[in-house]
XYZ file of C-alpha atoms in Angstrom:
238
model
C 58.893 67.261 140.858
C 58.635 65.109 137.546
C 57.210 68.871 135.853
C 60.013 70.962 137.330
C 62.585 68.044 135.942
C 61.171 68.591 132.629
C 60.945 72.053 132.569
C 65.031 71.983 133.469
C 65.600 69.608 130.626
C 63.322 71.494 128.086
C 65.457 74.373 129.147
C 68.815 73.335 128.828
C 67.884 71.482 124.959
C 66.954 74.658 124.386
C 69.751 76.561 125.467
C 71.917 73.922 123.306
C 69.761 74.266 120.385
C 70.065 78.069 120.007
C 73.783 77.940 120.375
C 74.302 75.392 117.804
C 72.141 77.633 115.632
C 74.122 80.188 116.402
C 77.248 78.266 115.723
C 75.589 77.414 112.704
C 75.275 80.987 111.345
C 78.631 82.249 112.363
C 80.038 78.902 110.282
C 78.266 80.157 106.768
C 80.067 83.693 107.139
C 83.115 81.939 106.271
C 84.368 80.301 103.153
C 86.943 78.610 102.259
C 88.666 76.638 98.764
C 91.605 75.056 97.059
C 92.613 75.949 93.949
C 94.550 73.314 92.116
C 96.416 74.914 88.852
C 98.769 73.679 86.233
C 99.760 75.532 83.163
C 102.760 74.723 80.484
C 104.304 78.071 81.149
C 104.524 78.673 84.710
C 103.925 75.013 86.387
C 102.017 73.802 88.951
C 100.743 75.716 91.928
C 98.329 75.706 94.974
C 95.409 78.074 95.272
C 93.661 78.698 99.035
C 91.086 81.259 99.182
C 89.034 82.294 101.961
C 86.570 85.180 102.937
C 84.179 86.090 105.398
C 80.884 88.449 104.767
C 81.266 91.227 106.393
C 77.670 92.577 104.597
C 75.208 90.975 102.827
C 77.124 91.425 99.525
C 80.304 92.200 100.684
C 83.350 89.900 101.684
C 87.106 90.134 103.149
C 88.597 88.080 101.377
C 92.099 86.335 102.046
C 94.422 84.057 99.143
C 97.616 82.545 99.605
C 99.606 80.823 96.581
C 102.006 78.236 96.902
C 104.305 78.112 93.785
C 106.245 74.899 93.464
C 108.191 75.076 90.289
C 111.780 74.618 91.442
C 113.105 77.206 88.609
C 111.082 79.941 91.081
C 113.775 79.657 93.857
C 116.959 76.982 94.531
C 116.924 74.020 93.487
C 113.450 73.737 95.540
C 114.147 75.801 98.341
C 112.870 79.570 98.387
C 110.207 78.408 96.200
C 108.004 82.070 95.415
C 105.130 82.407 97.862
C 102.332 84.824 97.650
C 99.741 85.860 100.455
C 97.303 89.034 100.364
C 94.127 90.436 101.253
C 91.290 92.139 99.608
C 87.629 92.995 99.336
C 84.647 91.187 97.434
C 81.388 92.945 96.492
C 78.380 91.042 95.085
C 76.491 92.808 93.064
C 72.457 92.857 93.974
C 71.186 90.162 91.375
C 74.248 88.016 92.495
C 75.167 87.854 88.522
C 78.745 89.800 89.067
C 81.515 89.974 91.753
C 84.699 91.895 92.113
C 87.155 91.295 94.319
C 90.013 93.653 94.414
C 93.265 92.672 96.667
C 96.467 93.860 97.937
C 99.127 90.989 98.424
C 102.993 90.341 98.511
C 105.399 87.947 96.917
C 108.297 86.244 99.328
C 111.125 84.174 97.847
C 113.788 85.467 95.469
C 111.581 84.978 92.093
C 111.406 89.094 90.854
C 113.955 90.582 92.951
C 116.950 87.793 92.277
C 118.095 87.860 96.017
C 120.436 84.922 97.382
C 117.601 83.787 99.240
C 114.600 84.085 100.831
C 113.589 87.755 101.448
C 109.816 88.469 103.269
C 107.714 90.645 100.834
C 110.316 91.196 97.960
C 107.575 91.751 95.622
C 104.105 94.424 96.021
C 101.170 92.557 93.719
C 98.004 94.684 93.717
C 95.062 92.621 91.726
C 91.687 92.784 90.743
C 89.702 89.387 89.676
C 86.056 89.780 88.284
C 83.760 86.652 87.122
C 80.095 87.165 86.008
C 77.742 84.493 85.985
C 74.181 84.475 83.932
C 72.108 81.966 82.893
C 73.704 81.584 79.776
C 76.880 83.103 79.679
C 80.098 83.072 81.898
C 83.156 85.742 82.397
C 86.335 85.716 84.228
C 89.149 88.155 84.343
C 92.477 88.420 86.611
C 95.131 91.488 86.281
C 98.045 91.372 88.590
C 100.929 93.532 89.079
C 104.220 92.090 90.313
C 106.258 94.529 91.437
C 110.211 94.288 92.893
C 110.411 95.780 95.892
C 113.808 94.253 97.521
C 115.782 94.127 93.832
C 119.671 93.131 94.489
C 120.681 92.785 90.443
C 118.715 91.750 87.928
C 115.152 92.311 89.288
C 112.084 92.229 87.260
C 108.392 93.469 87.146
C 105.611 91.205 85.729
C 101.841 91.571 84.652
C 99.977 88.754 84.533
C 96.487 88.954 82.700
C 93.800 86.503 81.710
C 90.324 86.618 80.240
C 87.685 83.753 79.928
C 84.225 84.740 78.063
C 82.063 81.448 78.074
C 78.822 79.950 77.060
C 76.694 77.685 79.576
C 75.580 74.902 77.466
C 73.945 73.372 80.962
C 74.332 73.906 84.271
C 77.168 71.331 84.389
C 78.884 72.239 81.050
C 80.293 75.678 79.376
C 83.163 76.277 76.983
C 84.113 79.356 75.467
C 87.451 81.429 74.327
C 90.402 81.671 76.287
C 93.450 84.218 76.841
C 96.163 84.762 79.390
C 99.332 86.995 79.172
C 102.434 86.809 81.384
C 105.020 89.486 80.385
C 107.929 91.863 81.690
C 107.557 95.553 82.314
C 110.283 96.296 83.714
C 113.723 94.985 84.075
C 117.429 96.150 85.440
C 119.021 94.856 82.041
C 118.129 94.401 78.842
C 114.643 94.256 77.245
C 111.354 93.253 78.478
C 109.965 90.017 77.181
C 106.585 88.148 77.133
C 107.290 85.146 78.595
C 103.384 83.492 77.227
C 100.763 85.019 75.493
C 97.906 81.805 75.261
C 95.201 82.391 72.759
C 92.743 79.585 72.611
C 89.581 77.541 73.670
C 88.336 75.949 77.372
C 86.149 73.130 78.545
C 84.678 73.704 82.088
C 82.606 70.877 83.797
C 80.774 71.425 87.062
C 79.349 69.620 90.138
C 76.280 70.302 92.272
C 78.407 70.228 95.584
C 80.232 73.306 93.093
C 83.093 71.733 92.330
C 84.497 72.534 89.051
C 87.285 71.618 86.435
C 88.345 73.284 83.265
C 90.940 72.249 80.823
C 92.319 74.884 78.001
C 94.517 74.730 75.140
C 95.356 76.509 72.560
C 98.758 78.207 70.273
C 100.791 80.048 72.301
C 101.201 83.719 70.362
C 103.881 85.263 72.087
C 107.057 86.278 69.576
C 109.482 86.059 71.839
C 109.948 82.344 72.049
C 110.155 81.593 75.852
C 107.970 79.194 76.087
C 106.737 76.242 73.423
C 104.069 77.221 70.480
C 101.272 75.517 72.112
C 99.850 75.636 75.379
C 97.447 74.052 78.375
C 96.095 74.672 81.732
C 94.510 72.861 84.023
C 92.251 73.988 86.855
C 90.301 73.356 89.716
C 87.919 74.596 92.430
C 87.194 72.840 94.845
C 85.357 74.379 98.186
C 85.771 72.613 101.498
């Protein structure tokens, strides 16, 4: 009796074991982060990005951004929100990753609606980091695109590139640049609204938590925004 008991119990902490391991592996094909980022230009907004593996080196990948400067809607409300998809592919060594993503804007920011329209704007984007030993590279390009224009609607690119050095494994700097202009609008000429040209700081954690600060002249002619420029950012994976 006592060995059939036993047998039962070894049995069902068995049965629990495997599903928690189970559980377990399901858990570590998803990801998931905030993105904290301030810049002098554009403001403050909220980053979350999230994937799951699909392959060994490849990832769907989800983003949503959560724009807060009151200037990108009324007087706070219809503040511009953007949500998209994409793919990311790991290359074999695990050095480079690109992640290429489809996504839409909703608010009133590019096509200058009353209010709140659902997917006034198309933004295509492709983001690319590399990550050696030594060195470290990131690179966005974004497309903002009208799609629901009543007026004075406007297309934007938005473009940054970050070539580092890894002075540790917590510490890098390196060169920094980031571009924010018109290319199209309904009236008048296109502007750049920032064109940063400077330098970065970039501390990391073990749990992979990171921070980077730049600063630098802002180079733009057109006078939008002030001569000199930061931004602030963080990743933070939960």
């Amino acid at each position: 009796m006592k060995k059939s008991i036993l047998i039962i119990i070894v049995s069902i902490v068995s049965v629990f074991t495997i599903t928690a391991q189970e559980k377990k592996e399901k858990e570590t094909k998803t990801t998931f982060a905030i993105m904290p980022i301030h810049n002098s230009g554009a403001g403050f907004n909220n980053v979350f990005l999230g994937s799951y593996d699909l392959k060994p080196r490849t990832k769907l990948t989800f983003y949503s951004v959560f724009w807060v400067n009151p200037s990108f809607g009324n007087q706070g409300k219809d503040l511009f929100l953007e949500t998209g998809i994409g793919l990311g592919f790991a290359s074999k060594n695990g050095k480079l990753y690109v992640n290429p993503s489809i996504g839409f804007g909703h608010g009133k920011l590019l096509s200058n609606t009353a209010g709140t329209k659902i997917a006034e704007s198309f933004i295509p984007s492709l983001f690319a980091v590399y990550n050696s030993g030594k060195f470290e590279f990131e690179t966005y390009h974004a497309y903002y695109m009208s799609l629901r224009g009543e007026g004075a609607s406007q297309d934007l690119m938005l473009n940054w590139v970050i070539p580092g050095y890894k002075v540790s494994k917590h510490f890098s700097f390196g060169a920094f640049y980031e571009h924010l202009g018109q290319t199209r609008v309904d009236t008048g000429d296109t502007k750049t609204l920032y064109q940063f040209l400077g330098g970065y700081v970039k501390a990391t954690l073990n749990n992979g938590i990171w921070f980077r600060f730049a600063a630098g002249p802002n180079i733009s002619n057109d006078n939008l925004n002030a001569d000199e420029f930061y931004k602030i950012q963080a990743f933070i994976p939960l």
